[in-house]
Coordinates of C-alpha atoms and ligand atoms in Angstrom, one line a residue:
M236 CA 27.7 38.6 -12.5
D237 CA 24.0 37.5 -13.0
N238 CA 22.9 36.1 -8.9
L239 CA 24.1 38.4 -6.1
I240 CA 22.5 35.6 -3.4
S241 CA 26.1 34.6 -1.8
K242 CA 26.6 38.8 -2.0
M243 CA 23.4 39.1 -0.2
E244 CA 24.4 36.5 2.4
N245 CA 27.9 38.2 3.2
R246 CA 26.7 41.8 3.2
L247 CA 22.9 41.9 4.1
P248 CA 21.7 41.3 7.9
Q249 CA 20.5 38.0 8.5
E250 CA 17.1 39.4 9.5
L251 CA 16.7 41.2 6.5
L252 CA 17.5 38.6 4.8
T253 CA 15.1 36.6 6.4
F254 CA 12.6 39.6 5.5
L255 CA 12.5 39.5 1.7
R256 CA 12.5 35.9 1.4
T257 CA 9.6 36.1 3.1
A258 CA 8.0 39.0 1.4
G259 CA 9.7 37.5 -2.1
E260 CA 7.5 34.5 -1.6
V261 CA 4.4 35.8 -0.2
A262 CA 4.1 38.6 -3.4
D263 CA 4.3 34.7 -5.7
N264 CA 2.2 33.4 -3.5
Q265 CA -0.6 36.3 -4.5
G266 CA 0.7 36.4 -8.2
Q267 CA 2.5 39.6 -7.8
R268 CA 6.8 40.4 -8.3
L269 CA 8.9 41.4 -5.9
Y270 CA 12.8 43.6 -6.3
L271 CA 14.7 45.2 -4.6
V272 CA 15.5 48.5 -6.3
G273 CA 18.1 51.7 -6.3
G274 CA 20.5 52.6 -3.3
A275 CA 20.5 49.7 -1.6
V276 CA 21.6 47.1 -4.5
R277 CA 23.8 50.1 -6.0
D278 CA 25.8 49.9 -2.1
L279 CA 25.2 46.0 -2.0
L280 CA 27.4 45.8 -5.1
L281 CA 29.9 48.8 -4.4
Q282 CA 30.2 46.9 -0.6
R283 CA 29.0 50.0 1.2
P284 CA 27.0 50.3 4.3
N285 CA 23.0 51.3 3.7
L286 CA 20.0 51.3 6.3
D287 CA 17.7 51.9 3.8
F288 CA 16.1 49.4 1.3
D289 CA 13.8 50.4 -1.9
L290 CA 11.1 47.3 -2.8
V291 CA 9.4 47.7 -5.4
V292 CA 6.1 45.6 -6.6
E293 CA 4.9 44.7 -9.6
G294 CA 1.5 45.4 -8.9
D295 CA 0.2 46.3 -5.4
A296 CA 2.0 47.4 -2.6
P297 CA -0.2 47.7 0.0
L298 CA -1.7 44.5 -0.9
L299 CA 1.4 43.0 -0.1
A300 CA 2.1 44.8 2.6
R301 CA -0.6 43.6 5.0
Q302 CA -0.4 40.1 4.0
L303 CA 3.7 40.4 5.1
A304 CA 2.4 42.3 8.0
K305 CA 1.4 39.1 9.3
A306 CA 3.5 36.4 8.1
S307 CA 6.0 38.5 9.4
G308 CA 4.2 40.2 12.8
E309 CA 5.8 43.5 11.8
K310 CA 3.5 46.4 12.1
P311 CA 3.9 48.4 8.1
A312 CA 3.0 51.9 7.7
I313 CA 0.4 51.6 4.8
H314 CA -0.5 54.4 2.7
R315 CA -3.3 52.9 0.1
Q316 CA -3.7 56.2 -2.0
F317 CA 0.0 56.2 -2.6
G318 CA 0.6 52.8 -3.3
T319 CA 3.2 52.6 -0.9
A320 CA 3.9 51.2 2.6
K321 CA 6.4 51.4 5.5
F322 CA 8.4 48.4 7.6
R323 CA 10.8 49.8 10.4
S324 CA 13.3 47.3 12.2
G325 CA 15.8 48.8 14.5
N326 CA 17.7 51.2 12.6
L327 CA 16.2 49.4 9.0
S328 CA 14.1 51.1 7.2
I329 CA 11.9 49.3 4.4
D330 CA 9.7 50.7 1.8
L331 CA 7.4 49.4 -0.6
A332 CA 6.3 51.1 -3.4
T333 CA 3.8 50.1 -6.5
A334 CA 5.7 50.2 -9.5
R335 CA 5.2 52.8 -11.7
C336 CA 5.3 54.8 -14.9
E337 CA 6.2 58.4 -14.9
T338 CA 5.2 60.8 -17.5
Y339 CA 6.6 65.0 -16.9
S340 CA 3.7 67.5 -18.1
R341 CA 6.4 70.1 -18.3
P342 CA 10.4 70.5 -17.2
G343 CA 10.3 70.5 -13.3
A344 CA 6.9 69.8 -12.8
L345 CA 6.0 66.8 -10.3
P346 CA 5.6 63.4 -12.8
D347 CA 2.6 61.9 -13.5
V348 CA 2.1 59.2 -12.3
T349 CA 0.6 55.4 -13.4
P350 CA 0.9 51.6 -12.4
G351 CA 3.5 49.9 -14.4
K352 CA 6.6 47.3 -14.8
I353 CA 9.8 46.6 -13.0
G354 CA 10.6 48.3 -16.6
D355 CA 8.9 51.2 -16.1
D356 CA 10.2 52.3 -13.0
L357 CA 13.5 51.2 -13.8
L358 CA 14.1 54.0 -16.8
R359 CA 12.4 56.7 -14.8
R360 CA 15.0 56.8 -12.4
D361 CA 17.9 59.3 -12.2
F362 CA 21.4 57.3 -12.6
S363 CA 22.7 54.2 -14.5
I364 CA 24.1 52.9 -10.8
N365 CA 20.3 54.1 -9.5
A366 CA 18.5 51.5 -11.9
M367 CA 19.2 48.4 -11.2
A368 CA 17.3 45.7 -9.4
I369 CA 17.2 42.4 -7.7
D370 CA 14.4 40.1 -8.3
L371 CA 13.3 38.9 -4.9
T372 CA 11.2 36.2 -6.2
R373 CA 11.0 32.6 -4.9
N374 CA 12.4 31.2 -8.1
S375 CA 14.6 34.0 -9.3
F376 CA 15.7 35.2 -5.8
G377 CA 19.1 37.4 -6.3
K378 CA 19.1 37.9 -9.9
L379 CA 20.4 41.1 -11.3
L380 CA 18.1 43.5 -13.4
D381 CA 20.7 45.9 -15.5
A382 CA 18.5 47.3 -18.6
Y383 CA 20.9 50.3 -18.5
G384 CA 24.5 49.1 -17.8
G385 CA 24.7 50.3 -14.0
L386 CA 26.7 47.3 -13.0
N387 CA 29.4 48.5 -16.2
D388 CA 28.9 52.2 -14.7
L389 CA 30.0 50.6 -11.3
E390 CA 33.0 49.2 -12.4
Q391 CA 33.8 52.0 -14.4
R392 CA 32.9 54.9 -11.5
L393 CA 30.7 56.7 -13.8
I394 CA 27.6 58.9 -13.3
R395 CA 25.8 58.3 -16.6
I396 CA 21.7 59.5 -16.8
L397 CA 19.3 57.2 -18.8
H398 CA 18.2 59.4 -21.5
E399 CA 18.8 62.8 -22.9
R400 CA 15.6 64.4 -21.3
S401 CA 16.9 63.6 -17.7
F402 CA 18.2 66.7 -16.5
I403 CA 14.9 68.6 -18.5
D404 CA 12.3 66.0 -16.4
D405 CA 14.0 66.3 -13.2
A406 CA 16.6 69.5 -12.5
T407 CA 17.3 68.3 -9.6
R408 CA 19.3 65.2 -10.6
I409 CA 21.9 67.8 -11.4
L410 CA 22.7 68.2 -7.4
R411 CA 22.5 64.6 -6.9
A412 CA 24.5 64.2 -10.0
L413 CA 27.3 66.3 -7.9
R414 CA 26.3 64.3 -5.2
Y415 CA 27.2 61.2 -6.1
E416 CA 30.0 61.9 -7.9
Q417 CA 31.9 63.0 -4.7
R418 CA 30.1 60.6 -1.9
L419 CA 31.4 57.4 -4.0
G420 CA 35.1 59.0 -5.9
F421 CA 32.9 58.3 -9.4
R422 CA 33.1 60.6 -12.3
L423 CA 30.3 62.0 -14.7
E424 CA 29.9 60.0 -17.8
E425 CA 31.4 62.2 -20.6
A426 CA 28.1 62.9 -22.3
T427 CA 26.3 63.1 -18.8
E428 CA 28.4 66.0 -18.1
K429 CA 28.0 67.7 -21.3
L430 CA 24.5 67.7 -20.7
L431 CA 24.5 68.7 -17.1
R432 CA 26.4 71.5 -18.1
E433 CA 24.4 72.6 -21.0
H434 CA 20.6 72.5 -18.9
T435 CA 21.6 74.0 -15.3
S436 CA 19.4 76.8 -16.8
M437 CA 16.8 74.0 -16.2
L438 CA 16.9 74.4 -12.3
D439 CA 14.4 77.2 -12.9
T440 CA 12.0 75.0 -13.5
V441 CA 12.2 73.2 -10.0
S442 CA 10.9 75.0 -7.4
G443 CA 12.7 76.0 -3.9
D444 CA 11.9 73.4 -1.4
R445 CA 13.2 71.0 -3.9
I446 CA 16.5 72.8 -4.5
R447 CA 16.7 73.5 -1.0
H448 CA 16.3 70.1 -0.1
E449 CA 19.3 68.5 -2.5
L450 CA 21.5 71.3 -1.4
E451 CA 21.0 70.5 2.0
L452 CA 21.8 66.7 1.3
N453 CA 24.5 67.6 -0.3
L454 CA 26.2 70.0 2.6
K455 CA 25.9 67.1 4.9
E456 CA 27.9 65.0 3.0
E457 CA 31.9 63.8 3.8
R458 CA 32.6 66.1 1.6
P459 CA 30.5 69.0 1.2
E460 CA 33.3 71.0 -0.1
R461 CA 34.4 68.9 -2.9
I462 CA 30.5 69.1 -4.4
L463 CA 30.9 73.0 -4.3
R464 CA 33.9 73.2 -6.1
R465 CA 32.6 71.0 -8.7
A466 CA 29.6 72.9 -8.8
E467 CA 31.1 75.7 -9.8
Q468 CA 33.4 74.9 -12.1
L469 CA 30.2 72.8 -13.9
G470 CA 28.0 76.3 -13.7
V471 CA 25.5 74.8 -11.3
L472 CA 26.4 77.5 -8.7
K473 CA 25.9 80.3 -11.1
A474 CA 22.3 79.1 -12.1
L475 CA 20.9 78.7 -8.1
H476 CA 22.2 82.8 -7.8
P477 CA 23.9 84.4 -10.6
S478 CA 26.2 86.1 -7.5
L479 CA 27.6 82.5 -6.2
T480 CA 30.9 82.0 -6.2
G481 CA 33.3 79.3 -4.9
N482 CA 37.1 80.6 -6.6
G483 CA 39.0 78.6 -4.2
W484 CA 38.2 80.7 -1.1
L485 CA 34.7 78.8 -0.8
A486 CA 36.5 75.0 -1.1
E487 CA 38.9 76.6 1.5
K488 CA 36.9 77.8 4.1
F489 CA 34.4 74.8 3.7
E490 CA 37.4 72.2 4.0
Q491 CA 38.0 74.4 7.6
A492 CA 34.6 73.7 8.5
C493 CA 33.9 70.5 8.4
Q494 CA 37.3 70.0 11.0
L495 CA 34.8 71.2 13.1
Q496 CA 32.9 69.2 16.4
P497 CA 29.7 69.1 15.9
L498 CA 29.4 70.5 12.5
D499 CA 26.0 72.3 11.7
P500 CA 25.1 71.9 7.9
T501 CA 24.0 75.7 8.2
L502 CA 27.3 76.9 8.2
Y503 CA 28.3 75.6 5.0
M504 CA 25.2 77.4 3.4
L505 CA 26.3 80.9 5.8
L506 CA 30.0 80.5 3.8
L507 CA 28.0 80.0 1.2
I508 CA 26.2 83.8 1.4
Y509 CA 29.1 85.0 3.1
H510 CA 30.0 87.7 0.2
L511 CA 26.5 88.5 -0.7
T512 CA 24.9 92.0 -1.1
E513 CA 21.5 91.9 1.3
E514 CA 19.7 92.3 -1.9
E515 CA 21.1 88.9 -3.1
N516 CA 21.1 87.4 0.4
E517 CA 17.1 88.0 0.0
Q518 CA 16.3 86.7 -3.2
L519 CA 18.9 83.8 -2.5
I520 CA 16.5 83.5 0.4
A521 CA 13.1 84.2 -1.4
R522 CA 14.4 81.1 -4.5
L523 CA 15.4 78.2 -2.1
S524 CA 11.9 79.2 0.2
I525 CA 14.3 79.2 3.1
V526 CA 12.0 80.1 6.9
G527 CA 13.2 79.6 10.2
E528 CA 16.4 79.1 11.9
L529 CA 18.4 79.4 8.7
G530 CA 16.6 82.1 6.8
R531 CA 17.0 84.2 10.5
N532 CA 20.9 82.8 10.7
M533 CA 21.7 83.6 6.9
R534 CA 20.3 87.5 7.8
Q535 CA 22.6 87.5 10.6
V536 CA 25.7 87.4 8.5
L537 CA 24.4 90.7 6.9
Q538 CA 23.8 92.7 9.5
L539 CA 27.3 91.5 11.3
K540 CA 29.3 92.0 8.6
P541 CA 29.2 95.9 8.6
M542 CA 29.8 96.2 12.7
L543 CA 32.9 93.8 12.5
H544 CA 35.4 96.0 11.9
T545 CA 34.5 97.6 15.3
L546 CA 36.5 94.2 16.5
A547 CA 39.4 95.5 14.8
E548 CA 39.8 98.5 17.5
S549 CA 43.0 98.8 19.4
D550 CA 42.1 98.3 23.2
L551 CA 39.1 97.1 23.0
P552 CA 38.0 95.4 26.4
P553 CA 36.3 92.3 26.0
S554 CA 32.8 93.3 27.2
S555 CA 32.8 95.5 24.2
I556 CA 33.0 91.9 22.4
Y557 CA 30.6 90.0 24.1
R558 CA 27.9 93.3 23.7
L559 CA 28.4 93.2 20.3
L560 CA 28.3 89.1 19.3
K561 CA 25.6 88.5 21.9
H562 CA 23.4 89.3 19.8
Y563 CA 24.3 86.7 17.0
S564 CA 24.0 82.6 17.0
L565 CA 26.7 80.7 17.3
T566 CA 26.7 79.4 13.9
T567 CA 27.0 83.2 12.5
I568 CA 30.0 84.2 14.6
T569 CA 31.7 80.8 13.7
A570 CA 31.1 81.4 10.4
F571 CA 32.4 84.8 10.0
A572 CA 35.4 83.2 11.9
L573 CA 36.4 81.0 9.3
A574 CA 35.9 83.2 6.6
C575 CA 36.9 86.6 7.6
D576 CA 41.0 87.1 7.2
T577 CA 41.5 89.8 9.6
P578 CA 43.6 88.2 12.4
I579 CA 42.5 90.8 15.3
I580 CA 38.9 90.5 14.2
R581 CA 39.3 86.7 13.8
S582 CA 41.0 86.4 17.3
R583 CA 38.1 88.3 19.4
L584 CA 35.7 86.1 17.1
E585 CA 37.4 83.3 18.8
L586 CA 37.7 84.5 22.4
Y587 CA 34.4 85.6 22.2
L588 CA 33.6 81.7 20.9
S589 CA 36.1 79.9 23.3
D590 CA 35.4 81.7 26.5
L591 CA 33.5 85.0 26.8
R592 CA 30.3 83.4 26.0
Y593 CA 30.9 81.5 28.9
V594 CA 31.3 83.8 31.9
K595 CA 28.6 84.4 34.2
P596 CA 28.7 86.6 37.5
S597 CA 29.1 84.6 40.4
I598 CA 26.0 86.2 41.5
D599 CA 22.3 86.6 40.9
G600 CA 18.9 87.9 41.0
E601 CA 18.5 86.4 44.2
D602 CA 21.5 87.4 45.7
L603 CA 20.8 90.7 44.3
K604 CA 17.6 91.2 47.0
R605 CA 19.2 89.8 49.5
L606 CA 21.4 93.0 49.0
G607 CA 18.5 94.9 49.2
L608 CA 17.6 95.3 45.7
Q609 CA 14.6 95.2 44.5
P610 CA 13.2 92.8 41.1
G611 CA 12.6 95.5 37.9
P612 CA 14.7 97.0 35.3
R613 CA 17.4 98.2 37.5
M614 CA 18.2 94.7 38.7
G615 CA 18.5 93.8 35.0
K616 CA 21.2 96.2 34.4
M617 CA 22.9 95.2 37.6
L618 CA 23.6 92.0 36.5
Q619 CA 24.3 92.8 32.9
A620 CA 27.1 96.3 34.2
L621 CA 28.5 93.1 36.9
L622 CA 28.5 90.6 34.2
E623 CA 30.7 93.5 31.9
A624 CA 32.9 93.8 34.7
K625 CA 33.5 90.3 35.7
L626 CA 34.4 89.6 31.6
D627 CA 36.8 92.9 32.0
G628 CA 38.8 90.9 34.9
K629 CA 37.5 94.1 37.3
V630 CA 36.0 91.7 39.3
N631 CA 37.4 88.1 39.9
T632 CA 35.0 86.2 43.0
R633 CA 32.0 86.3 44.2
E634 CA 33.0 88.8 47.4
E635 CA 34.5 91.4 44.9
E636 CA 31.3 91.1 42.9
E637 CA 29.1 91.7 46.3
A638 CA 31.9 94.6 47.3
L639 CA 30.9 96.2 44.3
V640 CA 27.2 95.8 44.3
R641 CA 27.4 97.5 47.7
Q642 CA 29.3 100.4 46.1
W643 CA 26.8 100.9 43.7
L644 CA 24.2 100.6 45.8
K645 CA 25.2 103.1 48.2
Ligands
CTP810 N1 15.3 58.6 -7.6 C1 16.1 59.3 -9.0 N2 15.1 60.8 -9.4 C2 14.8 62.0 -7.9 C3 15.4 60.7 -6.6 C4 15.0 60.0 -6.5 O1 15.8 58.7 -10.0 N3 15.1 62.8 -8.4 C5 15.2 57.4 -7.7 C6 16.6 56.9 -7.4 O2 16.7 55.4 -8.3 C7 17.2 56.9 -6.3 C8 15.8 56.4 -5.4 O3 15.1 57.5 -6.2 O4 18.1 55.6 -5.9 C9 15.5 57.0 -4.0 O5 16.3 57.7 -3.8 P1 16.7 58.7 -2.5 O6 16.5 57.9 -1.5 O7 16.7 59.7 -2.9 O8 18.5 58.2 -3.4 P2 19.0 56.5 -2.2 O9 20.1 55.7 -3.9 O10 18.1 55.4 -1.8 O11 19.6 57.2 -1.6 P3 21.3 57.4 -1.1 O12 21.7 57.0 -2.5 O13 21.4 58.9 -0.6 O14 21.8 56.9 -0.7

């Protein structure tokens, strides 16, 4: 399969095809060469949808983008200093980048970049299936460039790195490999798997932000539980933190989690850390440079865990369940409802999620004022007491609530 014109015509939206042809012609007129690269080529060949198109210019991408903006009427965002430009049209996103040659000064460092040829640009990529390009230049439009056997690997359903140092240069590829393997239903090519296992410790060379980013992308995939299971098998979880294990339990909980709608990927993180100690949890938070909402949720899991046994007490009124859980996020409570294996505790967590958290008294502060109460801490306490009475079924109607307030005020 040398020329992909008919595949492109069949699979790509007409508007995009026109854009690509125009872009190829404009590049040609400027004496530059233009290629479609990476995931878009892979997905075109696999007949999978993809709305992100990466173009590589052998020459100067901003120069092409400016000329193209005149020809197409589209307005790109141009970043001169990075040699890139971005066109957006509807939900299509088209990125232009100048072909680059990368070298790594040390493992895990961001690469040193110099302008290069398309061959250099493809060689710097992660896997053979992502290292193919389609020529868009006028006379060779549709011609496939496949120097690393990507097409063959697509047919054999293999994830293969391009050279032995690949995971050393950039260990985020370890997490990416797991992602593609499960997303596409492929498997790691034998030598690639061996090198991946050998180099899991290279994850230590990568910044927390970059690891977290790849991890989060993995958790957003359709079958994150499979990625996690593989991560465990290959020693990747342990490389992120020695106490992280899957041992089947996690995959089972992930499977239950992915039935939930809407699904918050944070939930997976909370299940992942469920068995960590507070100290281990803090180490992981620091390692992955986690801040904000996710960090708060991770800490909440460790805070709630020692209190959970109180939910097993017999004759526990709903108000006590509410009082314990109201301080925690819904994602944290959902994580416990999935992770906890004690039926009574689980049913009380579920009662909170499905029912108790929605309960509100019919009477509000305005009503209390009408009944003669001044705004202040006492009013807050009374609203709280009213809510608890309602949770416990002591009052059911507005009238009953009013009667109770009058009794308190006496
Ligand atoms: N790439 C790489 N090494 C990385 C990150 C990216 O070689 N650590 C290359 C791959 O060739 C990839 C391209 O850069 O195809 C774009 O990266 P990304 O947007 O992450 O991948 P896509 O294939 O576009 O997206 P996806 O696979 O998620 O559909």
